[in-house]
Amino acid sequence: MAEPAGPGGRAGAGERVALVTGASSGLGRATAVALARAGYRLVLHGRDRERLTTPPALAEATAVTGDLAVPADVERLAATALSAHGRVDLLVSNAGVGWSGPLEAMDGDRAAAMLAVNLAAPIALTRALLPHMLDRGTGRLAYVTSIAGRLGVAGEAVYAATKGGLDAFAESLRLELRGTGVAVTVLVPGVVDTPFFERRGAPYDRSRPRPLPAGRVAAALVRGVAGGADEVHAPRWLRLPVAVRGAAPGPYRRLAGRFGDRVR
């Protein structure tokens, strides 16, 4: 992991510090901008150092590049954030990688990378930052999951599994942290207009649902964090198929098979 760039400096009284992963593009970058406008001091992780601090709103951020598939880089990211600002009030675990295609065609290394970045890294970052939040009796952990992790998606079995695992981790942690002052927010997005689909190897080719702008989804997440929401769905109607699947799994699967089981 490269050395951090940015002014740093310990956060003062009344200031809030947020650590956002995957902030050099897409939803992570939009979330970082929204948090900066909300007054947060930022530690931003990504692969492209220049893009981490290029927008004027992010010019004062502490930028850290690295590979979240490498455990040592994850540990160093957490240590850098705590060293730079003295604390982290909000963790946004956004970084994620995907792959589209039949499971038998997937390279084993790619599956391992998805498990590392999408699931193991958020858990490791949480383990590193949570004790400091518990000592202060305040903090929030925000995890970007996916509707794929709630419903399953053909051709994205491993990706859906990592997001479903992150969802279960967040829900379990919420129960564990009850009464401590540390809270958990989960963002469940559908299709977001970001480079994710090109990077997974297959562009989004459905006419509906239409991809949401990353800024709109980021704004929903930041509102949810500010309002203390346990869950944020973007768009909000995604609650409906999740509820139908929970209430009537058999009919849901029959409908999914009839009308297409690729919701993304």
Coordinates of C-alpha atoms in Angstrom, one line a residue:
M1 CA 0.0 0.0 0.0
A2 CA 1.3 3.4 -0.9
E3 CA 2.0 6.1 1.7
P4 CA -1.0 8.4 2.3
A5 CA -1.4 11.7 0.6
G6 CA -3.2 14.7 2.0
P7 CA -3.0 17.2 4.8
G8 CA -4.1 14.8 7.6
G9 CA -4.1 16.2 11.1
R10 CA -6.0 15.0 14.0
A11 CA -9.7 15.7 14.0
G12 CA -10.9 18.4 16.3
A13 CA -13.8 18.5 18.7
G14 CA -17.1 18.4 16.7
E15 CA -15.4 17.1 13.5
R16 CA -16.4 13.8 12.0
V17 CA -14.0 11.4 10.2
A18 CA -15.2 9.0 7.5
L19 CA -13.2 6.2 5.9
V20 CA -14.5 5.2 2.5
T21 CA -13.2 2.3 0.5
G22 CA -13.3 2.0 -3.3
A23 CA -13.5 5.8 -3.5
S24 CA -11.6 6.4 -6.7
S25 CA -14.7 5.8 -8.9
G26 CA -18.4 5.1 -9.1
L27 CA -20.5 4.9 -6.0
G28 CA -17.5 5.2 -3.6
R29 CA -16.4 8.5 -5.2
A30 CA -19.9 9.9 -5.2
T31 CA -20.3 8.9 -1.5
A32 CA -17.0 10.6 -0.6
V33 CA -18.1 13.8 -2.3
A34 CA -21.5 13.7 -0.5
L35 CA -19.8 13.1 2.9
A36 CA -17.3 16.0 2.2
R37 CA -20.3 18.3 1.6
A38 CA -21.8 17.1 4.8
G39 CA -18.7 18.2 6.7
Y40 CA -16.8 15.0 7.2
R41 CA -13.0 14.8 7.1
L42 CA -12.1 11.9 4.8
V43 CA -9.7 9.0 4.5
L44 CA -10.2 7.6 1.0
H45 CA -9.0 4.3 -0.3
G46 CA -8.8 3.4 -3.9
R47 CA -6.5 2.3 -6.7
D48 CA -6.1 5.6 -8.5
R49 CA -4.5 8.2 -6.3
E50 CA -5.1 11.1 -8.6
R51 CA -8.9 10.5 -8.8
L52 CA -9.1 10.2 -5.0
T53 CA -8.4 13.9 -4.5
T54 CA -9.1 15.5 -7.9
P55 CA -12.6 16.9 -7.3
P56 CA -12.3 20.2 -5.3
A57 CA -14.6 18.7 -2.6
L58 CA -12.0 15.9 -2.0
A59 CA -8.8 18.0 -2.2
E60 CA -8.3 17.9 1.6
A61 CA -8.8 14.1 1.9
T62 CA -6.2 11.7 3.1
A63 CA -5.7 9.4 0.1
V64 CA -4.4 5.8 0.5
T65 CA -3.9 3.4 -2.4
G66 CA -3.8 -0.3 -2.0
D67 CA -5.2 -3.7 -2.7
L68 CA -7.9 -4.9 -0.3
A69 CA -7.3 -8.5 -1.4
V70 CA -4.0 -8.2 0.5
P71 CA -4.6 -8.5 4.3
A72 CA -1.6 -6.4 5.2
D73 CA -2.9 -3.6 3.0
V74 CA -6.2 -3.7 4.8
E75 CA -4.5 -3.5 8.2
R76 CA -2.4 -0.6 7.0
L77 CA -5.4 1.3 5.7
A78 CA -7.0 1.2 9.2
A79 CA -3.8 2.1 10.9
T80 CA -3.3 5.1 8.5
A81 CA -6.8 6.4 9.2
L82 CA -6.4 6.2 12.9
S83 CA -2.9 7.7 12.8
A84 CA -4.0 10.6 10.5
H85 CA -7.1 11.7 12.4
G86 CA -7.0 10.0 15.8
R87 CA -10.3 8.2 15.1
V88 CA -12.8 7.0 12.5
D89 CA -16.5 7.9 13.2
L90 CA -17.9 6.3 10.0
L91 CA -16.7 3.4 8.0
V92 CA -18.2 3.0 4.5
S93 CA -17.2 -0.4 3.2
N94 CA -18.0 0.1 -0.5
A95 CA -15.2 -1.4 -2.5
G96 CA -16.2 -4.5 -4.4
V97 CA -15.4 -6.6 -7.5
G98 CA -17.6 -8.7 -9.6
W99 CA -17.6 -11.3 -12.4
S100 CA -20.4 -12.4 -14.7
G101 CA -20.6 -15.9 -16.3
P102 CA -21.3 -19.5 -15.4
L103 CA -19.6 -20.8 -12.3
E104 CA -17.7 -23.5 -14.1
A105 CA -16.0 -20.9 -16.3
M106 CA -14.8 -18.8 -13.4
D107 CA -11.1 -18.8 -12.6
G108 CA -10.3 -19.8 -9.1
D109 CA -8.1 -16.8 -8.5
R110 CA -11.0 -14.5 -9.4
A111 CA -13.3 -16.2 -7.0
A112 CA -10.7 -15.9 -4.2
A113 CA -10.3 -12.1 -5.0
M114 CA -14.0 -11.5 -4.8
L115 CA -14.2 -13.3 -1.4
A116 CA -11.2 -11.3 -0.2
V117 CA -12.3 -7.8 -1.3
N118 CA -16.1 -8.1 -0.9
L119 CA -16.2 -10.0 2.3
A120 CA -13.0 -10.6 4.1
A121 CA -11.7 -6.9 3.8
P122 CA -14.9 -5.3 5.3
I123 CA -14.7 -7.8 8.2
A124 CA -11.0 -7.1 8.8
L125 CA -11.5 -3.3 8.6
T126 CA -14.4 -3.6 11.1
R127 CA -12.3 -5.6 13.5
A128 CA -9.5 -3.0 13.3
L129 CA -11.8 0.0 13.8
L130 CA -14.5 -1.3 16.1
P131 CA -12.6 -1.4 19.4
H132 CA -11.8 2.4 19.0
M133 CA -15.5 3.1 18.4
L134 CA -16.5 1.0 21.4
D135 CA -14.0 2.8 23.6
R136 CA -15.7 6.2 22.6
G137 CA -19.2 4.7 22.8
T138 CA -20.1 6.1 19.3
G139 CA -19.6 5.3 15.6
R140 CA -21.3 3.9 12.6
L141 CA -20.4 1.1 10.3
A142 CA -22.0 1.3 6.8
Y143 CA -21.8 -1.6 4.3
V144 CA -22.7 -1.5 0.7
T145 CA -24.2 -4.9 -0.1
S146 CA -26.4 -5.6 -3.2
I147 CA -29.8 -6.8 -4.2
A148 CA -27.9 -9.7 -5.6
G149 CA -27.1 -10.7 -2.1
R150 CA -30.8 -10.7 -1.1
L151 CA -32.3 -12.4 -4.1
G152 CA -29.5 -14.3 -5.9
V153 CA -28.6 -13.7 -9.6
A154 CA -27.9 -16.2 -12.3
G155 CA -24.3 -15.9 -13.6
E156 CA -23.1 -14.0 -10.5
A157 CA -23.2 -16.8 -7.9
V158 CA -19.9 -15.9 -6.1
Y159 CA -20.6 -12.2 -6.2
A160 CA -24.1 -12.8 -4.8
A161 CA -22.6 -15.0 -2.1
T162 CA -20.1 -12.4 -1.0
K163 CA -22.8 -9.7 -0.8
G164 CA -25.2 -12.1 1.0
G165 CA -22.4 -12.9 3.5
L166 CA -21.7 -9.2 4.1
D167 CA -25.4 -8.6 4.6
A168 CA -25.5 -11.4 7.3
F169 CA -22.4 -10.1 8.9
A170 CA -23.9 -6.6 9.2
E171 CA -27.2 -7.9 10.6
S172 CA -25.4 -10.0 13.2
L173 CA -23.1 -7.2 14.1
R174 CA -26.1 -4.9 14.6
L175 CA -27.6 -7.3 17.1
E176 CA -24.2 -7.7 18.8
L177 CA -23.7 -3.9 19.2
R178 CA -27.1 -3.0 20.5
G179 CA -26.7 -0.6 23.4
T180 CA -23.0 0.2 22.8
G181 CA -23.5 3.5 20.9
V182 CA -22.1 1.9 17.7
A183 CA -24.6 1.5 14.9
V184 CA -24.8 -0.3 11.6
T185 CA -26.3 0.8 8.2
V186 CA -26.6 -1.4 5.2
L187 CA -27.1 0.0 1.7
V188 CA -28.9 -2.4 -0.7
P189 CA -28.5 -1.0 -4.2
G190 CA -29.9 -2.3 -7.4
V191 CA -28.3 -1.2 -10.7
V192 CA -26.1 1.8 -10.3
D193 CA -24.5 3.6 -13.3
T194 CA -20.8 3.0 -12.5
P195 CA -17.9 1.2 -14.2
F196 CA -18.7 -1.9 -12.2
F197 CA -20.4 -3.7 -15.1
E198 CA -17.6 -3.2 -17.5
R199 CA -15.0 -4.3 -15.0
R200 CA -17.0 -7.5 -14.2
G201 CA -16.6 -8.5 -17.9
A202 CA -20.2 -8.0 -19.0
P203 CA -22.0 -4.7 -19.6
Y204 CA -25.5 -4.1 -18.2
D205 CA -27.8 -4.9 -21.1
R206 CA -31.3 -4.8 -19.7
S207 CA -33.8 -2.0 -20.5
R208 CA -35.3 -2.3 -17.0
P209 CA -34.6 -1.5 -14.3
R210 CA -32.7 1.6 -15.5
P211 CA -29.4 2.3 -13.7
L212 CA -29.5 4.9 -11.1
P213 CA -27.0 7.8 -11.1
A214 CA -24.2 7.1 -8.5
G215 CA -24.8 10.5 -7.0
R216 CA -28.4 9.7 -6.2
V217 CA -27.6 6.5 -4.5
A218 CA -24.7 8.1 -2.6
A219 CA -27.1 10.8 -1.4
A220 CA -29.6 8.2 -0.2
L221 CA -26.8 6.5 1.8
V222 CA -25.6 9.7 3.4
R223 CA -29.2 10.6 4.4
G224 CA -29.6 7.1 5.8
V225 CA -26.4 7.5 7.9
A226 CA -27.5 10.9 9.1
G227 CA -30.9 9.6 10.0
G228 CA -29.7 6.5 11.8
A229 CA -31.3 4.1 9.3
D230 CA -30.6 0.4 9.6
E231 CA -31.2 -0.2 5.9
V232 CA -31.3 1.9 2.8
H233 CA -32.7 0.5 -0.5
A234 CA -31.9 2.3 -3.7
P235 CA -34.3 2.4 -5.4
R236 CA -36.8 2.0 -2.6
W237 CA -39.1 -0.4 -4.5
L238 CA -36.4 -3.1 -4.1
R239 CA -38.0 -3.8 -0.7
L240 CA -40.9 -5.4 -2.6
P241 CA -39.2 -8.4 -4.3
V242 CA -37.2 -9.0 -1.1
A243 CA -40.5 -9.1 0.9
V244 CA -42.2 -11.3 -1.7
R245 CA -39.3 -13.8 -1.7
G246 CA -39.4 -13.9 2.1
A247 CA -43.1 -14.4 2.3
A248 CA -43.6 -16.7 -0.7
P249 CA -40.3 -18.2 -1.8
G250 CA -41.9 -20.9 -4.0
P251 CA -44.0 -18.5 -6.2
Y252 CA -41.2 -16.0 -6.2
R253 CA -38.8 -18.6 -7.7
R254 CA -41.3 -19.7 -10.3
L255 CA -41.8 -16.0 -11.4
A256 CA -38.1 -15.4 -11.4
G257 CA -37.7 -18.4 -13.7
R258 CA -40.5 -17.3 -16.0
F259 CA -39.6 -13.7 -16.3
G260 CA -35.9 -13.9 -16.0
D261 CA -33.7 -14.4 -12.9
R262 CA -31.1 -11.7 -13.7
V263 CA -32.3 -8.7 -11.7
R264 CA -29.1 -6.9 -12.4

